[in-house]
CSV table of C-alpha atoms in Angstrom, one decimal:
chain,number,residue,atom,x,y,z
A,1,UNK,CA,80.1,104.3,68.1
A,2,UNK,CA,78.1,103.4,65.1
A,3,UNK,CA,74.3,103.8,64.5
A,4,UNK,CA,72.1,100.8,64.6
A,5,UNK,CA,70.2,100.0,61.4
A,6,UNK,CA,66.8,98.6,62.3
A,7,UNK,CA,65.7,97.8,58.8
A,8,UNK,CA,68.9,96.3,57.4
A,9,UNK,CA,67.2,93.8,55.0
A,10,UNK,CA,65.6,96.8,53.2
A,11,UNK,CA,68.2,99.6,53.7
A,12,UNK,CA,71.3,97.5,53.1
A,13,UNK,CA,70.2,94.1,51.7
A,14,UNK,CA,73.5,93.5,49.9
A,15,UNK,CA,75.6,93.8,53.1
A,16,UNK,CA,75.8,90.2,54.3
A,17,UNK,CA,77.3,88.4,57.3
A,18,UNK,CA,79.9,85.7,56.8
A,19,UNK,CA,79.6,82.5,58.9
A,20,UNK,CA,82.1,79.8,59.5
A,21,UNK,CA,82.4,76.3,60.9
A,22,UNK,CA,85.3,73.8,61.0
A,23,UNK,CA,83.2,70.8,59.8
A,24,UNK,CA,79.7,69.4,59.6
A,25,UNK,CA,79.7,68.6,63.3
A,26,UNK,CA,79.9,72.2,64.3
A,27,UNK,CA,77.5,75.1,64.2
A,28,UNK,CA,78.1,78.1,62.0
A,29,UNK,CA,79.1,81.3,63.8
A,30,UNK,CA,79.5,84.8,62.4
A,31,UNK,CA,83.0,86.0,61.8
A,32,UNK,CA,83.0,88.8,59.1
A,33,UNK,CA,81.0,91.1,56.9
A,34,UNK,CA,80.7,91.1,53.1
A,35,UNK,CA,78.9,92.6,50.1
A,36,UNK,CA,77.0,90.8,47.4
A,37,UNK,CA,78.4,92.1,44.1
A,38,UNK,CA,76.8,89.6,41.7
A,39,UNK,CA,74.0,87.0,42.2
A,40,UNK,CA,76.4,84.4,43.5
A,41,UNK,CA,79.5,86.3,44.2
A,42,UNK,CA,80.3,87.9,47.5
A,43,UNK,CA,83.2,90.3,48.2
A,44,UNK,CA,85.0,90.2,51.5
A,45,UNK,CA,88.5,90.4,53.0
A,46,UNK,CA,91.1,87.8,52.4
A,47,UNK,CA,91.9,87.5,56.1
A,48,UNK,CA,88.3,86.3,56.6
A,49,UNK,CA,89.0,83.2,54.5
A,50,UNK,CA,90.9,80.1,55.7
A,51,UNK,CA,92.1,77.2,53.5
A,52,UNK,CA,90.0,74.8,55.6
A,53,UNK,CA,86.5,74.8,57.0
A,54,UNK,CA,83.0,75.6,55.7
A,55,UNK,CA,81.5,79.0,55.0
A,56,UNK,CA,78.0,80.5,54.6
A,57,UNK,CA,76.6,84.0,54.3
A,58,UNK,CA,73.6,85.4,56.2
A,59,UNK,CA,71.0,87.5,54.5
A,60,UNK,CA,67.4,88.7,54.6
A,61,UNK,CA,67.1,89.7,58.3
A,62,UNK,CA,67.3,92.8,60.4
A,63,UNK,CA,68.9,90.8,63.2
A,64,UNK,CA,72.2,89.0,62.8
A,65,UNK,CA,71.1,85.8,64.6
A,66,UNK,CA,67.9,85.5,62.5
A,67,UNK,CA,69.6,85.6,59.2
A,68,UNK,CA,69.0,83.0,56.5
A,69,UNK,CA,72.2,81.1,55.7
A,70,UNK,CA,73.3,80.2,52.2
A,71,UNK,CA,76.3,77.9,52.0
A,72,UNK,CA,79.4,78.8,50.0
A,73,UNK,CA,80.8,76.3,47.4
A,74,UNK,CA,84.2,77.9,46.7
A,75,UNK,CA,86.5,80.6,48.1
A,76,UNK,CA,89.2,82.7,46.6
A,77,UNK,CA,91.9,84.9,48.1
A,78,UNK,CA,94.0,87.5,46.2
A,79,UNK,CA,97.2,85.7,45.2
A,80,UNK,CA,99.2,88.7,46.4
A,81,UNK,CA,97.6,88.9,49.8
A,82,UNK,CA,100.1,89.3,52.7
A,83,UNK,CA,98.9,89.0,56.2
A,84,UNK,CA,102.3,90.4,57.5
A,85,UNK,CA,102.2,93.5,55.2
A,86,UNK,CA,98.4,93.9,55.2
A,87,UNK,CA,98.2,94.3,51.4
A,88,UNK,CA,95.8,92.9,48.8
A,89,UNK,CA,93.3,91.9,51.5
A,90,UNK,CA,90.6,90.9,49.1
A,91,UNK,CA,88.6,87.7,49.0
A,92,UNK,CA,85.6,86.3,47.1
A,93,UNK,CA,83.0,83.7,48.1
A,94,UNK,CA,81.0,81.7,45.5
A,95,UNK,CA,77.5,80.8,46.7
A,96,UNK,CA,76.0,77.4,46.0
A,97,UNK,CA,72.8,79.2,44.9
A,98,UNK,CA,71.8,82.7,44.1
A,99,UNK,CA,70.0,84.5,46.9
A,100,UNK,CA,67.0,86.9,46.5
A,101,UNK,CA,69.0,90.0,47.1
A,102,UNK,CA,69.9,92.9,44.7
A,103,UNK,CA,73.7,93.1,44.5
A,104,UNK,CA,75.7,96.3,44.9
A,105,UNK,CA,77.6,96.1,41.6
A,106,UNK,CA,81.3,97.1,41.4
A,107,UNK,CA,82.0,100.3,39.5
A,108,UNK,CA,84.8,100.6,37.0
A,109,UNK,CA,88.3,101.4,38.2
A,110,UNK,CA,88.1,105.0,36.8
A,111,UNK,CA,84.8,105.7,38.6
A,112,UNK,CA,86.1,104.3,41.8
A,113,UNK,CA,89.3,106.3,41.6
A,114,UNK,CA,87.3,109.5,41.0
A,115,UNK,CA,85.0,108.8,43.9
A,116,UNK,CA,88.0,108.3,46.3
A,117,UNK,CA,89.6,111.6,45.1
A,118,UNK,CA,86.3,113.6,45.2
A,119,UNK,CA,86.6,116.0,48.2
A,120,UNK,CA,82.8,116.5,48.3
A,121,UNK,CA,82.1,112.8,48.8
A,122,UNK,CA,80.3,111.4,51.8
A,123,UNK,CA,81.8,108.2,53.2
A,124,UNK,CA,80.0,105.5,55.1
A,125,UNK,CA,81.1,102.2,56.7
A,126,UNK,CA,78.7,99.4,57.4
A,127,UNK,CA,79.2,96.2,59.3
A,128,UNK,CA,78.1,93.4,61.6
A,129,UNK,CA,81.1,93.9,64.0
A,130,UNK,CA,81.4,94.5,67.7
A,131,UNK,CA,80.5,97.8,69.3
A,132,UNK,CA,82.7,100.0,71.5
A,133,UNK,CA,82.0,97.8,74.5
A,134,UNK,CA,83.1,94.6,72.7
A,135,UNK,CA,79.6,93.3,72.3
A,136,UNK,CA,78.7,91.2,69.3
A,137,UNK,CA,76.3,92.9,66.9
A,138,UNK,CA,72.5,92.3,67.1
A,139,UNK,CA,71.7,94.9,64.5
A,140,UNK,CA,73.8,96.0,61.5
A,141,UNK,CA,75.6,99.3,62.2
A,142,UNK,CA,76.8,102.2,60.1
A,143,UNK,CA,78.9,105.3,60.6
A,144,UNK,CA,79.5,108.4,58.5
A,145,UNK,CA,83.3,108.9,58.3
A,146,UNK,CA,85.9,111.1,56.7
A,147,UNK,CA,89.1,110.3,54.9
A,148,UNK,CA,91.9,110.4,57.5
A,149,UNK,CA,94.7,109.1,55.2
A,150,UNK,CA,96.7,112.4,55.4
A,151,UNK,CA,96.8,112.2,59.2
A,152,UNK,CA,98.6,108.8,58.9
A,153,UNK,CA,100.9,109.7,56.0
A,154,UNK,CA,103.6,111.0,58.4
A,155,UNK,CA,104.0,107.5,60.0
A,156,UNK,CA,106.7,105.2,58.8
A,157,UNK,CA,105.4,102.4,56.7
A,158,UNK,CA,102.1,104.0,55.7
A,159,UNK,CA,101.3,103.1,52.1
A,160,UNK,CA,98.9,105.6,50.6
A,161,UNK,CA,98.7,103.8,47.3
A,162,UNK,CA,97.1,100.6,48.8
A,163,UNK,CA,95.3,101.8,52.0
A,164,UNK,CA,92.6,104.3,52.8
A,165,UNK,CA,92.2,105.4,56.4
A,166,UNK,CA,88.8,106.5,57.5
A,167,UNK,CA,87.0,107.5,60.7
A,168,UNK,CA,84.9,110.0,62.4
A,169,UNK,CA,86.6,111.8,65.3
A,170,UNK,CA,84.3,112.5,68.2
A,171,UNK,CA,86.1,115.4,69.9
A,172,UNK,CA,84.1,115.5,73.1
A,173,UNK,CA,85.1,111.9,73.9
A,174,UNK,CA,88.4,111.9,72.0
A,175,UNK,CA,87.6,108.7,70.2
A,176,UNK,CA,87.1,107.5,66.6
A,177,UNK,CA,83.9,105.9,65.3
A,178,UNK,CA,85.2,103.1,63.1
A,179,UNK,CA,85.4,99.4,62.5
A,180,UNK,CA,85.9,96.5,64.9
A,181,UNK,CA,86.1,92.7,65.0
A,182,UNK,CA,83.4,91.3,62.8
A,183,UNK,CA,83.3,94.4,60.5
A,184,UNK,CA,86.2,92.9,58.5
A,185,UNK,CA,85.4,92.5,54.8
A,186,UNK,CA,82.5,94.9,55.0
A,187,UNK,CA,82.0,97.8,52.6
A,188,UNK,CA,83.2,101.4,52.5
A,189,UNK,CA,80.6,103.3,50.5
A,190,UNK,CA,81.1,106.7,48.9
A,191,UNK,CA,78.2,108.9,48.0
A,192,UNK,CA,79.4,111.2,45.2
A,193,UNK,CA,77.4,113.2,42.8
A,194,UNK,CA,74.3,111.3,43.4
A,195,UNK,CA,75.9,107.9,43.0
A,196,UNK,CA,76.7,105.1,45.5
A,197,UNK,CA,80.2,103.6,44.9
A,198,UNK,CA,81.8,100.7,46.7
A,199,UNK,CA,85.3,102.1,47.3
A,200,UNK,CA,86.8,99.9,50.0
A,201,UNK,CA,86.9,96.7,52.1
A,202,UNK,CA,87.4,96.8,55.9
A,203,UNK,CA,90.9,95.4,56.4
A,204,UNK,CA,92.6,96.3,59.7
A,205,UNK,CA,93.0,98.8,62.5
A,206,UNK,CA,94.5,99.5,65.8
A,207,UNK,CA,95.0,96.5,68.1
A,208,UNK,CA,91.9,95.5,70.2
A,209,UNK,CA,89.8,98.0,68.2
A,210,UNK,CA,91.3,101.0,70.1
A,211,UNK,CA,89.3,104.0,69.4
A,212,UNK,CA,92.1,106.6,69.2
A,213,UNK,CA,92.9,105.6,65.6
A,214,UNK,CA,91.2,105.5,62.2
A,215,UNK,CA,90.2,102.2,60.5
A,216,UNK,CA,92.1,101.0,57.4
A,217,UNK,CA,90.5,99.9,54.2
A,218,UNK,CA,91.8,98.4,50.9
């Protein structure tokens, strides 16, 4: 239930697609979303990165399948990442060459913390993932969302110190606008006091992208 971005290369140039292939005999195919944070460094989710295979990022196009691909020379996963516990879901990709894209630089820890706590902030998620019908993205999509963490705090196992739940509840249809397969690793932006702050990474959500639940970010 996101809105298509028809001018992604101009409006969100630093939001990249992540592509993967097992070896040189295969073609690259898109698997995740990411954000360029330095000229050769790309931020994504740890669960988007395997120990084997080859990676590339797509950039410079309004349409996913027309993206220019730049191969990745090295990958890194947070040493504390746990797939079972869904914590520390942070990964980095090192590009072979810098790409002609302006990065979205990371803010300091204090600025990010203030942005998350700011009640007047506007949150937005962006990604190349599937839509509500399970269709692979053609255009980048975005959605204005709200912090839904308090609504999940009552559930056993919820960890407010490491997760941020977001979504936009559409009351008429009784569904959430949120993330789905392919959005993993993509950014959660906060617009606060005139500043754009990257405050989260798409991590996980309800099974099969069910639309009755918020999406979870690290």
